[in-house]
PDB file of C-alpha atoms in Angstrom:
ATOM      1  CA  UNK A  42    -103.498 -19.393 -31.664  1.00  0.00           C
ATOM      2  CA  UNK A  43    -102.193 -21.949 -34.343  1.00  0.00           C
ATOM      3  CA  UNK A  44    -100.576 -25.023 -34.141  1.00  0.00           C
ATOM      4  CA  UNK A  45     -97.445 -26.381 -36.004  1.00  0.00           C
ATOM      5  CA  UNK A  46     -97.565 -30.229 -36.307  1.00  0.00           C
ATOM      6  CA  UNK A  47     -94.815 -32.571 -37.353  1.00  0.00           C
ATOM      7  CA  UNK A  48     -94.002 -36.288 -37.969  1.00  0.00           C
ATOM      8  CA  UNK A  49     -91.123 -37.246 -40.030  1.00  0.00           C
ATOM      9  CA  UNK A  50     -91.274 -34.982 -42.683  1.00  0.00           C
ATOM     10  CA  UNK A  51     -94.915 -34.284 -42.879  1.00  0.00           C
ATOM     11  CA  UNK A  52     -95.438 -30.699 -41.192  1.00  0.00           C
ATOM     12  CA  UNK A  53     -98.420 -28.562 -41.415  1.00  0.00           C
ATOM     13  CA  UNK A  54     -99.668 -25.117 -39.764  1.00  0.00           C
ATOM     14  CA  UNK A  55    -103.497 -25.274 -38.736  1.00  0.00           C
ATOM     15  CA  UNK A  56    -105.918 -22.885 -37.007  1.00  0.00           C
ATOM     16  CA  UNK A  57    -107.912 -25.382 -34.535  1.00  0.00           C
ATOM     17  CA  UNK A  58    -108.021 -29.074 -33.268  1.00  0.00           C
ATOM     18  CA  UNK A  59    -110.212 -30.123 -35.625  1.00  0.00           C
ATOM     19  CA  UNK A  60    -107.902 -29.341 -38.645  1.00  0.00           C
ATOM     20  CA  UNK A  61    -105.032 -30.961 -36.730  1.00  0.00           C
ATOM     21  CA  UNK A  62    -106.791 -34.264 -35.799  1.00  0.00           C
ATOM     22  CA  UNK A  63    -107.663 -34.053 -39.973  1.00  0.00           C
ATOM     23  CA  UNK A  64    -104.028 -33.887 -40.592  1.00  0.00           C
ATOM     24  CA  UNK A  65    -102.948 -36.831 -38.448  1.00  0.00           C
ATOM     25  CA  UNK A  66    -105.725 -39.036 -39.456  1.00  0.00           C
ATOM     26  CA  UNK A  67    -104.401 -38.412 -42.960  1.00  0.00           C
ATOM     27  CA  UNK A  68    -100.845 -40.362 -41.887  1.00  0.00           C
ATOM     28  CA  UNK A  69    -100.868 -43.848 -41.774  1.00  0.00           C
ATOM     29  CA  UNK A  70     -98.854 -44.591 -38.811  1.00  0.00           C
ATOM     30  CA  UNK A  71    -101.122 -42.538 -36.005  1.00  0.00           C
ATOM     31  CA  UNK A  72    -103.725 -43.393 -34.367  1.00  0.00           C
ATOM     32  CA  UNK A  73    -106.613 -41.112 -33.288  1.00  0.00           C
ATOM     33  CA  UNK A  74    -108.008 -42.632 -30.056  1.00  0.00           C
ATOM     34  CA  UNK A  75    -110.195 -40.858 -27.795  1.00  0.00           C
ATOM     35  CA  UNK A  76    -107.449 -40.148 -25.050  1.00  0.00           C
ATOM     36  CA  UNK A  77    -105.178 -38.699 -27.641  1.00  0.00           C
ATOM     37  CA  UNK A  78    -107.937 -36.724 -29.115  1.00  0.00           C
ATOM     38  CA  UNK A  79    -108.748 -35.460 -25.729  1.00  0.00           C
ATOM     39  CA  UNK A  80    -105.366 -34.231 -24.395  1.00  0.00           C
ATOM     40  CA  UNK A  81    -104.354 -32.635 -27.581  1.00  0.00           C
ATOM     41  CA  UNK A  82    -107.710 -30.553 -26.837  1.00  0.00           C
ATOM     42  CA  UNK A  83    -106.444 -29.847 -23.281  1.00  0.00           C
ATOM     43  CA  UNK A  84    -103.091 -29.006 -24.735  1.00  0.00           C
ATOM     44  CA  UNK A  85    -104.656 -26.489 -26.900  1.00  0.00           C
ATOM     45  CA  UNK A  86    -106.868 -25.079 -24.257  1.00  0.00           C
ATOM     46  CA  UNK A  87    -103.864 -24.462 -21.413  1.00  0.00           C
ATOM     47  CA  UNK A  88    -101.718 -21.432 -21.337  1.00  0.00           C
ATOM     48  CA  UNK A  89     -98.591 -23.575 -21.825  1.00  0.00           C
ATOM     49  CA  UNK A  90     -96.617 -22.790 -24.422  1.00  0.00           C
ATOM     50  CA  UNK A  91     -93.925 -25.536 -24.136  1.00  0.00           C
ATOM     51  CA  UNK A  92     -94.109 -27.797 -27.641  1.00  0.00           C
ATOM     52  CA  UNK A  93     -95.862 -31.274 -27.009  1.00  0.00           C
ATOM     53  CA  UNK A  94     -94.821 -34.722 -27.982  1.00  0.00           C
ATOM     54  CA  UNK A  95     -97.000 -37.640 -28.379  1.00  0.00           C
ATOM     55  CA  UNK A  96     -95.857 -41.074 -28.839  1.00  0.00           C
ATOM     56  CA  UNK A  97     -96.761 -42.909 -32.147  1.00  0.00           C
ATOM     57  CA  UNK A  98     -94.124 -46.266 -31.057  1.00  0.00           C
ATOM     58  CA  UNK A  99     -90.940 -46.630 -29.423  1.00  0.00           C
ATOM     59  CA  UNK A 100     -88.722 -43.906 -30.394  1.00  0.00           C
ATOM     60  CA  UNK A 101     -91.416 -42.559 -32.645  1.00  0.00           C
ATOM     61  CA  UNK A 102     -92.983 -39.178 -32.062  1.00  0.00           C
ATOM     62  CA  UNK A 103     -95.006 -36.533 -33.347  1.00  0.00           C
ATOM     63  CA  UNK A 104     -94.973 -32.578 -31.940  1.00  0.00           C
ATOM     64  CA  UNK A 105     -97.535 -29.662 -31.734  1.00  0.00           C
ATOM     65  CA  UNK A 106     -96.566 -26.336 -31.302  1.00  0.00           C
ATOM     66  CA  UNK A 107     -98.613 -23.446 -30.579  1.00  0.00           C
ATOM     67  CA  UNK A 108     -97.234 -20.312 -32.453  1.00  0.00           C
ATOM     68  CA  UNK A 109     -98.579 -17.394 -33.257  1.00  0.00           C
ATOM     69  CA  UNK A 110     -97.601 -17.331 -36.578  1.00  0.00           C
ATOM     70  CA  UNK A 111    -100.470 -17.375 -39.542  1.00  0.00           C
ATOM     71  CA  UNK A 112     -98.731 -19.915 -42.261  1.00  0.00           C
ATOM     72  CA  UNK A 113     -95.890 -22.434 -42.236  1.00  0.00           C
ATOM     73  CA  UNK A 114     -93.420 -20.200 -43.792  1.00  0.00           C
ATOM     74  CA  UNK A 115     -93.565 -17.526 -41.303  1.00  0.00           C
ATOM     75  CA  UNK A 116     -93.127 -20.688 -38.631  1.00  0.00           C
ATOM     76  CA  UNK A 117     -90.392 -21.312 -40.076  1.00  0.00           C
ATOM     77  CA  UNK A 118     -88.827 -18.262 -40.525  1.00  0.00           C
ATOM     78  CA  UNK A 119     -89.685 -17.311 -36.916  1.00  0.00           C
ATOM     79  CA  UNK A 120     -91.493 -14.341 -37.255  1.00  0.00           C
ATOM     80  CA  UNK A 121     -94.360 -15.235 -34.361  1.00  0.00           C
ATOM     81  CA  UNK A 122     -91.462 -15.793 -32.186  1.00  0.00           C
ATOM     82  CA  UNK A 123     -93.143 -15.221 -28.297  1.00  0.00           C
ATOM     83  CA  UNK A 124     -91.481 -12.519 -26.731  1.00  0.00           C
ATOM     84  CA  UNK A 125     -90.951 -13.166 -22.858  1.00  0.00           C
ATOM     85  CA  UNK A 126     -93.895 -10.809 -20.763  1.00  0.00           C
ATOM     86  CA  UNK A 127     -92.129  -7.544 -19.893  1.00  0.00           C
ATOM     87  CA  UNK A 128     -91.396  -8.066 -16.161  1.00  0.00           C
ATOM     88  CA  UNK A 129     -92.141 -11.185 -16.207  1.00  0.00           C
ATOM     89  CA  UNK A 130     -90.696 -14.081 -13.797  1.00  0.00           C
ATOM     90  CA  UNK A 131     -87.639 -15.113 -16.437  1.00  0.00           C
ATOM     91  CA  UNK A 132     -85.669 -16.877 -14.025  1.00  0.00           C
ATOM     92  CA  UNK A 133     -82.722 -17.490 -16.541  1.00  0.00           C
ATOM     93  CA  UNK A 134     -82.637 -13.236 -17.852  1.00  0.00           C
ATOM     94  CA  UNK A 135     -82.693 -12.591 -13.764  1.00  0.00           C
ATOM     95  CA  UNK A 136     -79.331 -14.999 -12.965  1.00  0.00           C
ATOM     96  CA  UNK A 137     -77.999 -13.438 -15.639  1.00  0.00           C
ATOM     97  CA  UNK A 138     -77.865 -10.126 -14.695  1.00  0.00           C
ATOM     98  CA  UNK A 139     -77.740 -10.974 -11.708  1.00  0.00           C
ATOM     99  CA  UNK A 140     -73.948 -12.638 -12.506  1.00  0.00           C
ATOM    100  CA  UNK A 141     -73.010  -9.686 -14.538  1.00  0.00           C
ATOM    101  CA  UNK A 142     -74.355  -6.572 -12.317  1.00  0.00           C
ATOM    102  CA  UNK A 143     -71.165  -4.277 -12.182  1.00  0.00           C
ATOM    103  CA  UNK A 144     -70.135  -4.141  -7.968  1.00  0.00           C
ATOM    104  CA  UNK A 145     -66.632  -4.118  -7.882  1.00  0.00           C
ATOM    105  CA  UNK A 146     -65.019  -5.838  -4.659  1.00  0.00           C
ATOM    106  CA  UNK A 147     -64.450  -8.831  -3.474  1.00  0.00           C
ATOM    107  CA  UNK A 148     -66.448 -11.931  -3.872  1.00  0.00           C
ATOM    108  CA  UNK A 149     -66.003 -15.476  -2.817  1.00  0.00           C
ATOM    109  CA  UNK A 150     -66.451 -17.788  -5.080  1.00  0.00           C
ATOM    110  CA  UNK A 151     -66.731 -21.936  -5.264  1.00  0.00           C
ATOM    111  CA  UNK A 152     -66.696 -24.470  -8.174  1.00  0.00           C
ATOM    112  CA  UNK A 153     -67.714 -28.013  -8.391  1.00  0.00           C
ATOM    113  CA  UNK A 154     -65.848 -29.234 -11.157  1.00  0.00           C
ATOM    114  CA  UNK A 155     -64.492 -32.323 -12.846  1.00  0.00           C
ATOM    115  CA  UNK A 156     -60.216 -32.627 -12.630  1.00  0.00           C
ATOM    116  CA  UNK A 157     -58.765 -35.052 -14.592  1.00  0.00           C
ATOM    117  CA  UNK A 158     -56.817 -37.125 -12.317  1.00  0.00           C
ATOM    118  CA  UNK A 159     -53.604 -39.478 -13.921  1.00  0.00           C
ATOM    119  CA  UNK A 160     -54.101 -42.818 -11.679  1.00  0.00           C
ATOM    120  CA  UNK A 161     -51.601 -45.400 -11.010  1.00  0.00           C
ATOM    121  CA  UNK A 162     -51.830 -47.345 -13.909  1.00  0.00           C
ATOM    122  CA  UNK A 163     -51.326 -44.438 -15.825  1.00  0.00           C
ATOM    123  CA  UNK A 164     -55.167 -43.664 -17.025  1.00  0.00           C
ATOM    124  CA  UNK A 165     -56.813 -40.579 -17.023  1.00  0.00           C
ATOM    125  CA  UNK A 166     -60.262 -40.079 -14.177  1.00  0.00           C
ATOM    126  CA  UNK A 167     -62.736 -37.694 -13.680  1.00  0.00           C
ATOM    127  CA  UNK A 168     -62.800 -36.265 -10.229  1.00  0.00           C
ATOM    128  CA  UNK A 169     -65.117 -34.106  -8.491  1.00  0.00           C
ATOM    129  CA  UNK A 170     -63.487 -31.062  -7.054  1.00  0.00           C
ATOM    130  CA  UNK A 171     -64.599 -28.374  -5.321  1.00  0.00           C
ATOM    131  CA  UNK A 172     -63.166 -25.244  -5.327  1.00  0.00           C
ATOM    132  CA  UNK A 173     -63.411 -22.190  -3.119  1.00  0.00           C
ATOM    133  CA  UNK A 174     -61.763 -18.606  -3.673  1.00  0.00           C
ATOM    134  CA  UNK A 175     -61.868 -15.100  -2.482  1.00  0.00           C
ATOM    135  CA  UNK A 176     -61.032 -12.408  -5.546  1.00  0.00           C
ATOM    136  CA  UNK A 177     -60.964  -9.025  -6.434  1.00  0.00           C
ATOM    137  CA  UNK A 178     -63.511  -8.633  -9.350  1.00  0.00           C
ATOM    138  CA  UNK A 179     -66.098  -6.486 -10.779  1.00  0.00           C
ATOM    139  CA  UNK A 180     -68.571  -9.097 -10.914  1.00  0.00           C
ATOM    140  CA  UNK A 181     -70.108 -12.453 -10.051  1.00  0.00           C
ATOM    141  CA  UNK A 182     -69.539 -13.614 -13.581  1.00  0.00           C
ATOM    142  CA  UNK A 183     -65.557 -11.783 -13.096  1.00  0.00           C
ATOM    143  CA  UNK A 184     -65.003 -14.058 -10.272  1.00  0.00           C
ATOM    144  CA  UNK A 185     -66.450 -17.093 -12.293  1.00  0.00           C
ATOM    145  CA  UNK A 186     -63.848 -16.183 -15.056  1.00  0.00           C
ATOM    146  CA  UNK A 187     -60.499 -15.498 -12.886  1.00  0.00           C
ATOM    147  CA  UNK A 188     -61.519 -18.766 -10.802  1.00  0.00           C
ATOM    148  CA  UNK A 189     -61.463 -20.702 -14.487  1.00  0.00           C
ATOM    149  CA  UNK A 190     -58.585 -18.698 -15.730  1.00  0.00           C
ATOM    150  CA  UNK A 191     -56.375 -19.793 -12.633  1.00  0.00           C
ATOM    151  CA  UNK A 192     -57.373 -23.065 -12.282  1.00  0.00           C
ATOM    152  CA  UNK A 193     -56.888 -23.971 -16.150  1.00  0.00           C
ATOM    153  CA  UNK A 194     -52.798 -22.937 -15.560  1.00  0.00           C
ATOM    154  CA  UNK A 195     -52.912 -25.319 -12.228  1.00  0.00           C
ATOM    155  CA  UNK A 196     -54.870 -28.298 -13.460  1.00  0.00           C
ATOM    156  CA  UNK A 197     -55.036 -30.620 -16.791  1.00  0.00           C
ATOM    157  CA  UNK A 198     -56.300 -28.969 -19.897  1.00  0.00           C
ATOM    158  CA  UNK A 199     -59.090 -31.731 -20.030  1.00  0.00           C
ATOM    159  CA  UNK A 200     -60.527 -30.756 -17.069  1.00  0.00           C
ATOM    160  CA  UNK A 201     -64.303 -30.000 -17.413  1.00  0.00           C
ATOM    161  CA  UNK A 202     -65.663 -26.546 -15.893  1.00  0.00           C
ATOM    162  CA  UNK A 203     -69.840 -25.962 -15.203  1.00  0.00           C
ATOM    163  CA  UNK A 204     -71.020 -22.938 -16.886  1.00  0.00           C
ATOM    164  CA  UNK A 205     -71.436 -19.558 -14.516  1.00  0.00           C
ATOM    165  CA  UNK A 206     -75.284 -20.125 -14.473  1.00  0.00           C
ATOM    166  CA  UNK A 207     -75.272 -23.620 -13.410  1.00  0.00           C
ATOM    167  CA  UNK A 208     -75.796 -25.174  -9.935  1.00  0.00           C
ATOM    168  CA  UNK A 209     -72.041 -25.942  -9.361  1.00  0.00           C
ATOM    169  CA  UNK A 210     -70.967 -22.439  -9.409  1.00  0.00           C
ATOM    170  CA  UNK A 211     -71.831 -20.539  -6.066  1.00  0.00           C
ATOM    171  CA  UNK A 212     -70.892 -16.771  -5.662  1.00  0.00           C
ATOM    172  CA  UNK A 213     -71.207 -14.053  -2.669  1.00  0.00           C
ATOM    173  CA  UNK A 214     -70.161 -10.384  -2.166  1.00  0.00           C
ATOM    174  CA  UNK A 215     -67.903  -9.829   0.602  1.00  0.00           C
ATOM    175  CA  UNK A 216     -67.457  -6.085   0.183  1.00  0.00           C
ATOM    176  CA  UNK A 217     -65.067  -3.348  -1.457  1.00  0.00           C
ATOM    177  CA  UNK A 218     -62.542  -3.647   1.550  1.00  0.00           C
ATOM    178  CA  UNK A 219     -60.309  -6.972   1.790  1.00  0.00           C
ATOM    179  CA  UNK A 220     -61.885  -9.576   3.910  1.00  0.00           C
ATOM    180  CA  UNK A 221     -59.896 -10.510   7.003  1.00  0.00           C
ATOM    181  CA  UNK A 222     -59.303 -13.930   7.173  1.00  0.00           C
TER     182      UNK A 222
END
């Protein structure tokens, strides 16, 4: 495993800790203390593989990255790209099939969104809205879309919609008959 390092516009690609704690001695502005020194060493160790910020001063960071790739070019060219384990626990691949598996019928579907309101004094306002439907549609993400398509011809163009995978869109399957209300 090697590690991409930036601050600024010094980058490098190393193989180990030791090469990286060579690089940031080498800038001017970091510090190597023994606490930073120790938790880029746990960093390396752990099988995260999120990047890693440290703070050099307010608003002032370097990164590490573990990558697999073997020089800075192929970093950069994303070649050592990690590829997701096959059946993994990918929660965001999973809601999205699970909004676009094919089931065609009717679903229910409700939307938290933001209407634009025209007050009294004649300025514009966010609202929350929620809205709830029942449609024909072949689809979670089908519903999603007709929901948006009807409510953009009912409500001002600014309005602001969530996106199908977010927590203020809820969907169920009611089943391939009508539902009696």
């Amino acid at each position: 495993m090697n590690l991409y390092l930036r601050y600024f516009d010094d980058e490098t690609l190393v193989h180990d800790v030791e090469e990286a704690l060579v690089f940031l001695s080498n800038l001017d502005e970091i510090e190597i203390t023994p606490e930073l020194e120790a938790d880029l060493r746990e960093y390396v160790e752990s099988a995260d593989f999120y990047p890693k910020r440290y703070k050099v001063r307010s608003r002032q960071y370097f990164i590490v990255i573990k990558t697999e790739a073997e020089t800075l070019q192929d970093f950069k060219d994303k070649k050592a790209v990690r590829q997701p384990a096959v059946g993994g626990n990918d929660s965001k691949a999973q809601e999205l099939k699970r909004l676009q598996e094919i089931l065609p019928g009717w679903y229910e579907g409700t939307l938290d969104f933001k209407r634009v309101v025209v007050n009294h004094l004649g300025k514009c306002e966010y609202r929350d809205t929620t809205f709830t439907a029942q449609c024909k549609a072949e689809s979670m993400q089908d519903c999603y879309n007709r929901i948006c398509d009807y409510l953009q011809t009912c409500v001002d163009k600014r309005s602001q919609f969530p996106a199908a995978r977010g927590k203020n869109f809820h969907c169920h399957y009611l089943g391939a008959e009508k539902p009696q209300s």
